[in-house]
Short mmCIF file of C-alpha atoms in Angstrom, two decimals:
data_model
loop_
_atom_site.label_atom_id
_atom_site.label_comp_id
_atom_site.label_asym_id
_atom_site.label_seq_id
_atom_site.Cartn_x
_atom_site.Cartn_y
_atom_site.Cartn_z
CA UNK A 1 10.51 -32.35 -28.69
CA UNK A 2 10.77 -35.54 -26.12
CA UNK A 3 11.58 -35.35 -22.77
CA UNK A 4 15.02 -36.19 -21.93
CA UNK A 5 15.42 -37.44 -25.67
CA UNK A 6 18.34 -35.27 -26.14
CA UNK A 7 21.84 -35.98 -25.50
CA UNK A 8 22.61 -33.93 -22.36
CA UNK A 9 26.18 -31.96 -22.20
CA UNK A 10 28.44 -32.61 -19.72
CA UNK A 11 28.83 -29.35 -18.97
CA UNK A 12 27.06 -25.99 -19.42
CA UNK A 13 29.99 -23.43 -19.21
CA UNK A 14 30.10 -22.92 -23.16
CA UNK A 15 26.13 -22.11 -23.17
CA UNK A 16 27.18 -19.57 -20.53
CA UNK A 17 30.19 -17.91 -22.37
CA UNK A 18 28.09 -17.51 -25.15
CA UNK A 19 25.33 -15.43 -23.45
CA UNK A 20 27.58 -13.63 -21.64
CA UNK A 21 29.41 -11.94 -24.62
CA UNK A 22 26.10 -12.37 -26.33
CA UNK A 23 25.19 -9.70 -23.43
CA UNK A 24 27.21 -7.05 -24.91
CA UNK A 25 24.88 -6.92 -27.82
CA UNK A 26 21.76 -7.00 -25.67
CA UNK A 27 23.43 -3.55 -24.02
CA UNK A 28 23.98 -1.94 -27.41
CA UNK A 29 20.14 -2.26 -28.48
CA UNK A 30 18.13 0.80 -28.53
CA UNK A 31 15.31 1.68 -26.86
CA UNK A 32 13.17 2.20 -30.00
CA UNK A 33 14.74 -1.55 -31.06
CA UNK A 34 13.97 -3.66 -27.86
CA UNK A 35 10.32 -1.74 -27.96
CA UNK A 36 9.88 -3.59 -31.58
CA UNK A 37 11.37 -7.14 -30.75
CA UNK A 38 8.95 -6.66 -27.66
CA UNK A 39 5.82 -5.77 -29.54
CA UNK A 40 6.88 -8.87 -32.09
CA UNK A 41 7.16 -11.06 -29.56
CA UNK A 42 3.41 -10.29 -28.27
CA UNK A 43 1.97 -11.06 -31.68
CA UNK A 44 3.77 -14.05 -32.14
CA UNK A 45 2.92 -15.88 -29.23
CA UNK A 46 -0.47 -15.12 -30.21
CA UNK A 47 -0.04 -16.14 -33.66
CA UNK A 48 1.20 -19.30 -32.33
CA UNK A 49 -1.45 -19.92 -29.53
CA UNK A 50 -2.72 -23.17 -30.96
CA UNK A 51 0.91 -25.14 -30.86
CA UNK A 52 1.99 -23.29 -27.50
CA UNK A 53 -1.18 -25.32 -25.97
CA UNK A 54 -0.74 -28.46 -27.84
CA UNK A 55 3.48 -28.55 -26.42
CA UNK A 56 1.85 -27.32 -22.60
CA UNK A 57 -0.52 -30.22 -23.21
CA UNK A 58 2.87 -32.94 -23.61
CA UNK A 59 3.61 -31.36 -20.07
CA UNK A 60 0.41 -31.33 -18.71
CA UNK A 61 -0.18 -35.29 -19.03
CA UNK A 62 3.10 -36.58 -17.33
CA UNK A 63 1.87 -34.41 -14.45
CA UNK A 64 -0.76 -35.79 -12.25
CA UNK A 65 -4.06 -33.43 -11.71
CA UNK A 66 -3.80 -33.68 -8.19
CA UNK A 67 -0.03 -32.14 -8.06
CA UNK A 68 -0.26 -28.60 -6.87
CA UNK A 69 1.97 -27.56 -10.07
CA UNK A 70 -0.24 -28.94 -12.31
CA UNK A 71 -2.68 -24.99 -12.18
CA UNK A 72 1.16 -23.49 -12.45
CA UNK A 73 2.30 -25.43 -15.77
CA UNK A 74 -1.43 -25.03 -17.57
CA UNK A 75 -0.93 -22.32 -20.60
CA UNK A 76 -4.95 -21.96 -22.02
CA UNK A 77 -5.77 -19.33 -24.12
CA UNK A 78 -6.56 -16.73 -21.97
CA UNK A 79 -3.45 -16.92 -20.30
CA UNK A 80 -1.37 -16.75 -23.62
CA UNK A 81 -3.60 -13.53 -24.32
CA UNK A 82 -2.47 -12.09 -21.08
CA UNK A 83 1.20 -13.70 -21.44
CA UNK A 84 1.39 -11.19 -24.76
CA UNK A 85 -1.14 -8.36 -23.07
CA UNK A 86 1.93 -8.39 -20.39
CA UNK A 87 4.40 -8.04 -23.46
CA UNK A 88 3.00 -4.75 -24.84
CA UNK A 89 2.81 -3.14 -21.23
CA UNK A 90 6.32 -4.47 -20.80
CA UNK A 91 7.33 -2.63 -24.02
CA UNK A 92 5.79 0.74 -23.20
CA UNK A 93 7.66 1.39 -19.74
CA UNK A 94 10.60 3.61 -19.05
CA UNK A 95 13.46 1.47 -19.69
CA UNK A 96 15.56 1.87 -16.21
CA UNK A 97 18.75 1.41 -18.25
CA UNK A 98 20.71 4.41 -18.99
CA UNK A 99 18.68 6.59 -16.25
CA UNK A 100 21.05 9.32 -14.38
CA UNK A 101 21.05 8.84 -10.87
CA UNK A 102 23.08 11.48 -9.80
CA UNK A 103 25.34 14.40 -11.31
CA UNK A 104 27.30 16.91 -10.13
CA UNK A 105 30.85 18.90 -10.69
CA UNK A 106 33.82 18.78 -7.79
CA UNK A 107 35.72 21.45 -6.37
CA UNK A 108 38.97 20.03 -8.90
CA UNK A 109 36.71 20.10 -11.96
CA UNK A 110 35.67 16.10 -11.89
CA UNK A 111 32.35 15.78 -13.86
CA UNK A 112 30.52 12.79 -12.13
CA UNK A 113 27.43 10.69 -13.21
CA UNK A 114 26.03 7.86 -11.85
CA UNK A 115 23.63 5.64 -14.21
CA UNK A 116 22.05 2.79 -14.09
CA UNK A 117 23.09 0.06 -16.39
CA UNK A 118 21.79 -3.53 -17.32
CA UNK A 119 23.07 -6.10 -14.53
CA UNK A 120 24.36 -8.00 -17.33
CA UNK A 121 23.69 -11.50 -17.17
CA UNK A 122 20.93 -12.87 -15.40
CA UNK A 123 20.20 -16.91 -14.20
CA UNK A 124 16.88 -17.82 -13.36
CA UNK A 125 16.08 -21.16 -11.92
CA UNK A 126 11.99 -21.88 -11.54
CA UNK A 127 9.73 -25.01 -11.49
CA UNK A 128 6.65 -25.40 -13.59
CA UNK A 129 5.57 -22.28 -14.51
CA UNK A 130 6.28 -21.40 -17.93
CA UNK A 131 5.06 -18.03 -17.78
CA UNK A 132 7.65 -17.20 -16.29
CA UNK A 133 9.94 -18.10 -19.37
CA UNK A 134 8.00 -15.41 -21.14
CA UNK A 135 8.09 -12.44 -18.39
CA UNK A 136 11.65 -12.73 -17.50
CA UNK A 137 12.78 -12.53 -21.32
CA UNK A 138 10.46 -9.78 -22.08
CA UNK A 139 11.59 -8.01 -18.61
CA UNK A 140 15.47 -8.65 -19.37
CA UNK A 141 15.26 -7.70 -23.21
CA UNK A 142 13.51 -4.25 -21.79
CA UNK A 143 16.08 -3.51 -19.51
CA UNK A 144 19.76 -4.68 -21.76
CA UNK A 145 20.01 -7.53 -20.11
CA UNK A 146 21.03 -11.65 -21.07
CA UNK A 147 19.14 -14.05 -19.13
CA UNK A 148 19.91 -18.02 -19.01
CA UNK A 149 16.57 -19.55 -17.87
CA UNK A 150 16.55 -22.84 -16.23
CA UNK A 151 13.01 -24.92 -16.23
CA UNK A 152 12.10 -27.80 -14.47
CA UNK A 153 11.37 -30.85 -16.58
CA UNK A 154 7.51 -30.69 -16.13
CA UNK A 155 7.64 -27.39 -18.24
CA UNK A 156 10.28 -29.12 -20.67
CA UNK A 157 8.15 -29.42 -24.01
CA UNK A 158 6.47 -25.90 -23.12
CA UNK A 159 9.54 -23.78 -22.52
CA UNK A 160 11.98 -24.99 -25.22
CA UNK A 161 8.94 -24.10 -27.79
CA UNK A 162 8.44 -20.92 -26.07
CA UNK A 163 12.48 -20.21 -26.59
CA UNK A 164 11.92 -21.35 -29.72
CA UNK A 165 9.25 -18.46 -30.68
CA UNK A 166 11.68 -16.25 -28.94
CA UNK A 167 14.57 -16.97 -30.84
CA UNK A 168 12.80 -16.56 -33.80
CA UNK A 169 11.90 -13.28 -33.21
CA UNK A 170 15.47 -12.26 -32.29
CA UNK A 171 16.54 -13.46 -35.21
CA UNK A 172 14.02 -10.96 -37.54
CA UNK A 173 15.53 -8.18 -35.35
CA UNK A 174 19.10 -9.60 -36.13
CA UNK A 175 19.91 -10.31 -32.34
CA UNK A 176 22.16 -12.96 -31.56
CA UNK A 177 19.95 -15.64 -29.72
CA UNK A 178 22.33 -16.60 -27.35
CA UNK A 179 21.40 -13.56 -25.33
CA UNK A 180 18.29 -15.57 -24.51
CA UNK A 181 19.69 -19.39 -23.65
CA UNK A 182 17.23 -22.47 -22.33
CA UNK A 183 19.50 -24.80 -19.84
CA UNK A 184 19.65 -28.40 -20.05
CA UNK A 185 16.79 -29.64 -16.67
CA UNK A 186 19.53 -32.17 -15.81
CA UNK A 187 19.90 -31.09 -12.08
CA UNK A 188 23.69 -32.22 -12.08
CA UNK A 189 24.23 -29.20 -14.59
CA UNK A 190 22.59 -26.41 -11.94
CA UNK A 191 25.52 -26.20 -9.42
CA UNK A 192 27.50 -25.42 -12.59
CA UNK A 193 25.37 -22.36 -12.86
CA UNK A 194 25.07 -21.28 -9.29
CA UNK A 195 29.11 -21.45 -9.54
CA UNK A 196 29.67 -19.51 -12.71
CA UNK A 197 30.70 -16.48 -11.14
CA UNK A 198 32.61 -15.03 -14.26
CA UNK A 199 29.46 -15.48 -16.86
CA UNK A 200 26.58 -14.82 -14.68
CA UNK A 201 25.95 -11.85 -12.38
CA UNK A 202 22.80 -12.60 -10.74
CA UNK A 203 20.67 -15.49 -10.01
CA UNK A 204 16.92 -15.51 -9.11
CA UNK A 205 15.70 -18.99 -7.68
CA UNK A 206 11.38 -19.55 -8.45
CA UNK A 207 10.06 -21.84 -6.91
CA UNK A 208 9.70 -23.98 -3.59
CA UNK A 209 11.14 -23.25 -0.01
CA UNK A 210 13.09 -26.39 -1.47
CA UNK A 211 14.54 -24.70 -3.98
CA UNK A 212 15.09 -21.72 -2.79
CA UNK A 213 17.32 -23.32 0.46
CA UNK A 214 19.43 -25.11 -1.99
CA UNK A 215 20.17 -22.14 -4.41
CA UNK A 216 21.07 -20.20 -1.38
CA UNK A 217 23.36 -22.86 -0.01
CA UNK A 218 25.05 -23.58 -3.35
CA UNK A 219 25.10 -20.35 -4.90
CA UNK A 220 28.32 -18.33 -5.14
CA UNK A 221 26.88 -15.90 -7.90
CA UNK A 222 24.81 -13.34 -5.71
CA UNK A 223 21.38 -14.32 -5.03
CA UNK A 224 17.62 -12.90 -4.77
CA UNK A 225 14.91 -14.87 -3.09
CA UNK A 226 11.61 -15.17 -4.74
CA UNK A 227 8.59 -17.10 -4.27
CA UNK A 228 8.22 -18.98 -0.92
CA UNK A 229 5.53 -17.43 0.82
CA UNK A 230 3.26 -18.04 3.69
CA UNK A 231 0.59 -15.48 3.74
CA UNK A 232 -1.93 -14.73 6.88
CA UNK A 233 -4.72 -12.88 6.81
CA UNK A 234 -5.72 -11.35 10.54
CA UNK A 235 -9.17 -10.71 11.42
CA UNK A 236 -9.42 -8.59 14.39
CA UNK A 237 -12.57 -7.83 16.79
CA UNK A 238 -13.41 -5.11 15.30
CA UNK A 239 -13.69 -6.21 11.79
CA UNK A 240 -16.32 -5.44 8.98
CA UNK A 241 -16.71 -9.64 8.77
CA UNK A 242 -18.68 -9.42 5.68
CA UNK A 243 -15.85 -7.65 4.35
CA UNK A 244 -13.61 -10.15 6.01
CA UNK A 245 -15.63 -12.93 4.86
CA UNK A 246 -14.93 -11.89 1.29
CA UNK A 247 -11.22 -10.93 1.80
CA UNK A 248 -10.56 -14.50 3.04
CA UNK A 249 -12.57 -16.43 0.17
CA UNK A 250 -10.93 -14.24 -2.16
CA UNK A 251 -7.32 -15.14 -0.49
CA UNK A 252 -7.63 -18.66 -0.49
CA UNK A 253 -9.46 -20.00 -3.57
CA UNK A 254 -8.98 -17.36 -6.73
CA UNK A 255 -5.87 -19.27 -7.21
CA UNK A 256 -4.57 -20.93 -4.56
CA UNK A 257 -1.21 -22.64 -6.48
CA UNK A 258 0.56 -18.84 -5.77
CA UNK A 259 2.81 -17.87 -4.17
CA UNK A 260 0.23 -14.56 -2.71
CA UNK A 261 -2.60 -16.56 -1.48
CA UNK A 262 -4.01 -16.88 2.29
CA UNK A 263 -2.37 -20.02 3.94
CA UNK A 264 -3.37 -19.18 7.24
CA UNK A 265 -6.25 -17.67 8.97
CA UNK A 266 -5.98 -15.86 12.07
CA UNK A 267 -8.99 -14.86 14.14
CA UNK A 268 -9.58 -13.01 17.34
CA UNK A 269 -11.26 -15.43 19.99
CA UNK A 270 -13.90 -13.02 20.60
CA UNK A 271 -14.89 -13.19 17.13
CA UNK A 272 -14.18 -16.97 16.45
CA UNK A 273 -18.04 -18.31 16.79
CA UNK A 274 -19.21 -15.37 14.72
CA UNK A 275 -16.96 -15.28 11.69
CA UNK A 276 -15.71 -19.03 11.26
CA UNK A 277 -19.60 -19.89 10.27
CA UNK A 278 -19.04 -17.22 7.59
CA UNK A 279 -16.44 -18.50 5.53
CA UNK A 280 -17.79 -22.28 5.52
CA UNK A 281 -20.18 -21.60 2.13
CA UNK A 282 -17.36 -20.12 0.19
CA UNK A 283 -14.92 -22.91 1.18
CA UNK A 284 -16.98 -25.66 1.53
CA UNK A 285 -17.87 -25.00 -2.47
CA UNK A 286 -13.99 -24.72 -2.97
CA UNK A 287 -13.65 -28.03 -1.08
CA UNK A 288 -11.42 -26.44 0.86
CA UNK A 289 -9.75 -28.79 3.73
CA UNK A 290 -8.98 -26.87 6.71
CA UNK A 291 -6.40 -27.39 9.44
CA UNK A 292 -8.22 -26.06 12.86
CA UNK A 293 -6.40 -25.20 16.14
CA UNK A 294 -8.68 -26.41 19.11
CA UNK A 295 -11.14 -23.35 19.32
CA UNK A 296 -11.81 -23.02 15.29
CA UNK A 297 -12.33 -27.01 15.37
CA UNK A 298 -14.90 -27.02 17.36
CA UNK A 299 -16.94 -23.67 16.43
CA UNK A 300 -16.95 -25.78 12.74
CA UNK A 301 -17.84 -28.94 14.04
CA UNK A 302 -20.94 -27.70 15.75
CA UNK A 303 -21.41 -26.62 11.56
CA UNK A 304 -20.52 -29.79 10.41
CA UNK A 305 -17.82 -28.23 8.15
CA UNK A 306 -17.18 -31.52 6.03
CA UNK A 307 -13.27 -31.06 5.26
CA UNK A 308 -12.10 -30.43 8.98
CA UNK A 309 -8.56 -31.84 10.25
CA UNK A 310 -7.52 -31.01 13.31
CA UNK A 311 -4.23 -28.61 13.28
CA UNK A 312 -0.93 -29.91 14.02
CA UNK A 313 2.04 -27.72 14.66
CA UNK A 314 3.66 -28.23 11.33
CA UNK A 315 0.51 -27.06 10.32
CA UNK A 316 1.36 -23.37 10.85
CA UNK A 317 4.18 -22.10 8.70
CA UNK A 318 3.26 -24.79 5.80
CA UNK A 319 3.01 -23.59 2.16
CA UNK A 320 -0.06 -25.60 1.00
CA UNK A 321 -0.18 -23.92 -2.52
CA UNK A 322 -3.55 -26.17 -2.63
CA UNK A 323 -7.25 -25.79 -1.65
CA UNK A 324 -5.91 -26.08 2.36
CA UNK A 325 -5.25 -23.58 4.93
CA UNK A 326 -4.96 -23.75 8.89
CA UNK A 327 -6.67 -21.23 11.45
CA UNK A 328 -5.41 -19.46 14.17
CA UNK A 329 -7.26 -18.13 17.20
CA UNK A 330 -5.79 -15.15 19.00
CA UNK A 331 -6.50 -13.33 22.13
CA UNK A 332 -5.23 -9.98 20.51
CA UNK A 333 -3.42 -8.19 18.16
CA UNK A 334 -0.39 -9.06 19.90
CA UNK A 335 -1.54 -12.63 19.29
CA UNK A 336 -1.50 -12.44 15.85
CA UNK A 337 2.22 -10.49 15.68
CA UNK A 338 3.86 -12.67 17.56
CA UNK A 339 2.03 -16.16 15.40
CA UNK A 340 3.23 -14.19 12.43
CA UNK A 341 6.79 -13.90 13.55
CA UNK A 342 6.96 -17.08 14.19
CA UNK A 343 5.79 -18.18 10.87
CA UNK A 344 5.99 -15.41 8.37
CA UNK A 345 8.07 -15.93 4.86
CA UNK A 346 7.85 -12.39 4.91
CA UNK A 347 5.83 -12.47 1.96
CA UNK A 348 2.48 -10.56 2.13
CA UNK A 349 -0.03 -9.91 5.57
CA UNK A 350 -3.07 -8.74 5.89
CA UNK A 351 -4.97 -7.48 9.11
CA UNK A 352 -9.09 -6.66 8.53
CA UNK A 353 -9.89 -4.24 11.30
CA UNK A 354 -11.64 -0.68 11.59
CA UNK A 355 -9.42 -0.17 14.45
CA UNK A 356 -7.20 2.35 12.95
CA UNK A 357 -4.62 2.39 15.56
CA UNK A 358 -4.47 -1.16 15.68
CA UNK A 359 -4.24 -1.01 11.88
CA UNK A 360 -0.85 1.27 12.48
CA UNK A 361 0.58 -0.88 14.99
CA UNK A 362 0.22 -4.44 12.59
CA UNK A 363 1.76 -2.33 9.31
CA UNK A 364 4.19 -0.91 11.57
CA UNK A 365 5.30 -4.18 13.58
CA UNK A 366 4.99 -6.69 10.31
CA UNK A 367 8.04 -7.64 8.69
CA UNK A 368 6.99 -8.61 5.09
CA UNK A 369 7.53 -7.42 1.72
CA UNK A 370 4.02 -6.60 1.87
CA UNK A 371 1.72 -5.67 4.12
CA UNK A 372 -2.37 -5.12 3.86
CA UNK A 373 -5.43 -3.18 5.72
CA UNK A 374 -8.48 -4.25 4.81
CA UNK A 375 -7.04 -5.84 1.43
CA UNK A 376 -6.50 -9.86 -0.49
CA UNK A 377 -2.89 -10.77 -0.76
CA UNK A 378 -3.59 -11.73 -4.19
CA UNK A 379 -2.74 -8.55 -4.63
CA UNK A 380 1.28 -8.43 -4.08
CA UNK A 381 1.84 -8.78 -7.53
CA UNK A 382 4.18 -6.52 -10.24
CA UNK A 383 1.28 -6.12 -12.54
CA UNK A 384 -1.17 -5.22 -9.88
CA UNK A 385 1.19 -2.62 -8.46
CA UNK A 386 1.49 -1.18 -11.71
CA UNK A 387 5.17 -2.15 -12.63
CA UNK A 388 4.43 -4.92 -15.67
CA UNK A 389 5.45 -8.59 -15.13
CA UNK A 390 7.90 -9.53 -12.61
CA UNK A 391 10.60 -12.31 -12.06
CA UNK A 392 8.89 -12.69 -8.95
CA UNK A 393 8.40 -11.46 -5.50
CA UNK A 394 11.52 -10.53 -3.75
CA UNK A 395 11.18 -11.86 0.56
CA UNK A 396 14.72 -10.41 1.47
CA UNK A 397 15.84 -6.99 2.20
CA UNK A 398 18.87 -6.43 -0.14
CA UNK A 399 18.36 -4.50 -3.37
CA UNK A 400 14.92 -5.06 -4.01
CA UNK A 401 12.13 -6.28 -2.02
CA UNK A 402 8.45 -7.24 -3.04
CA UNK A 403 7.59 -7.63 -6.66
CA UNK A 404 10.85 -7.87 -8.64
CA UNK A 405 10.44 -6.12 -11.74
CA UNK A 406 11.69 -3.66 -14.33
CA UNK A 407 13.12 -1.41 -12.15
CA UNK A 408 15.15 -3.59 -10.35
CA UNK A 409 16.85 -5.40 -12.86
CA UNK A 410 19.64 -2.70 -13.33
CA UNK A 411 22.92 -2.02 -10.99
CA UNK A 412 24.84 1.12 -10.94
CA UNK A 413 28.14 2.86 -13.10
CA UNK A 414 29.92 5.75 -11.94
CA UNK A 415 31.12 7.78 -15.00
CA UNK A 416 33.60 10.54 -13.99
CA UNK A 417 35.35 12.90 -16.99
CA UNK A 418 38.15 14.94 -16.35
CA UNK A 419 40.83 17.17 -17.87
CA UNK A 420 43.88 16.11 -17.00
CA UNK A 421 43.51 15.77 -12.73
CA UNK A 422 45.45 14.17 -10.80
CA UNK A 423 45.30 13.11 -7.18
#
């Protein structure tokens, strides 16, 4: 399938009728039924591993190697083995649908229950990372819900054959496919979707601090924030730095495209000239360019660090998602909290220290989805916490925070049965 080949619509509101009463029918499946289409799905995908790379590799070479997205948008074997690994854990957890919350029996004979029910309908708008059209349909289909999934146009050729896989599936399982719907990329069409209050009941922007402001300035369906995040990692005097030194490498360069990886560096003072030489070997290999504030520059000058830039303020706060970071020197721990609340995305923090009451203080006074003692970032992540795949990681406070996953993905019913009462 060509890029932008197809005649666009003009509008999107029929797509979105369609999954919405298609919706229904996801809430009727049973558990034993959205297990199977789950455990299809896996083998599939893996069935189909050699045309899923050949349509990521139509993406991959309109994209230029040097574009940060370009590690996001790459699907390789290995990572359509864990893409369908993801499936089957998906399939064997509790679904949260249908769970009772609460029950009890008033004083005028009113049986109430509250249980959690599928959201409904949910809109997901993300960039190039077509993983994630895999782990929010397997996460939706889990827990009853529709989802309308909106790419960006350097995933197009991926994600409609990826639907395409899906929809077969749902058709062997005699599901209506419309519960699982691929937008148009046109961007005219999105503010059609962030207004369609009566067919969509939540939306779930992906992507870049770009992205996310304008969803949450256009958006009239309610909205959950995922993705933007500007991680720190805190080494304090007292620090193990070998420890430290592997903690930061570890941050930074596993994969530094996500949304969990170090961006900046803060270091005690005291510590500066002994750990900064420590990290140069790992990051020099990386080719890591690093953004120094005046002490940091010139402990790795007198190394001869060869990627060196000296910091500038806009520096601090910045979401490289590249091999870059910036360092921070600190007088304290105090320091470190307050260069953090200036520039947090609330995202994931990390302090290395054997200080355990300094330890207490940074977990206690951190405001972050996340927060780590002696631990990677790279961590914050809904597989690594042990809840499957996630839609992504939630940086605000309302109804879920941190990795967005299974569990979150249902709302509340109050069912109350009576015998004739009146009030």
């Amino acid at each position: 399938m060509e890029l932008e080949t197809l005649t666009l619509p003009k509008t999107i509101i029929p797509l979105l009728e369609e999954t919405h009463a298609a919706s229904a029918e996801m809430r009727r499946l049973t558990d034993e039924k959205k297990k199977a289409v789950l455990e299809r799905l896996a083998v599939v995908l893996l069935e189909n591993k050699t045309q899923i790379i050949a349509e990521n590799l139509k993406d991959l070479v309109r994209m230029d190697l040097s574009d940060p997205k370009y590690d996001r948008l790459v699907l390789n074997e290995n990572r359509i083995e864990a893409l369908a690994e993801s499936i089957r854990e998906i399939a064997v957890l509790p679904d949260p649908s249908g769970a009772i919350l609460l029950e009890k029996t008033l004083d005028n004979g009113l049986k109430i229950k509250k249980v959690a029910v599928p959201m409904g309908v949910i809109g997901v708008i993300y960039e190039a990372r077509p993983n994630v059209t895999v782990d929010v349909t397997a996460l939706c289909i889990r827990s009853g819900n529709a989802v309308v999934l909106r790419g960006g146009s350097d995933a197009f050729d991926t994600n409609s054959y990826l639907v395409s896989l899906i929809h077969q599936v749902l058709k062997e399982f005699g599901v209506s496919t419309a519960c699982i719907t691929l937008l148009p990329t046109d961007r005219e069409l999105v503010k059609e979707l962030l207004t369609a209050t009566r067919f969509v009941d939540l939306i779930i922007p992906r992507g870049s601090a770009s992205l996310i402001q304008f969803v949450r300035t256009h958006s009239l369906v309610p909205t959950i924030e995922t993705g933007a995040g500007v991680c720190h990692t805190y080494v304090e005097t007292s620090a193990d730095l070998q420890k430290a030194k592997t903690i930061v490498a570890n941050a930074k360069i596993s994969r530094p495209s996500v949304c969990n990886s170090l961006e900046t560096i803060i270091v005690d003072e005291a510590i500066a000239e002994t750990f900064l030489p420590l990290i140069i070997e790992d990051f020099a290999k990386a080719e890591v360019e690093i953004f120094a504030d005046e002490l940091s520059f010139e402990v790795l000058s007198q190394h001869q660090y060869p990627y060196l830039q000296k910091a500038q303020e806009d520096d601090f706060g910045k979401e490289f998602t590249d091999f870059k970071c910036s360092i921070k020197t600190v007088k304290n721990t105090d320091g470190a909290l307050e260069h953090i609340r200036k520039h947090s995305t609330r995202h994931s923090e990390a302090i290395i220290t054997t200080n355990d009451e300094l330890a207490e203080k940074f977990i206690t006074e951190v405001d972050a989805a996340a927060v780590y003692t002696n631990a990677s970032t790279r961590f914050t992540d809904g597989g690594q916490f042990g809840l499957g795949a996630e839609i992504g990681i939630s940086t605000q406070k309302l109804h879920a925070r941190g990795p967005f996953a299974l569990e979150k993905l249902v709302t509340e019913k109050w069912l109350i049965s009576g015998d004739g009462q009146i009030r």
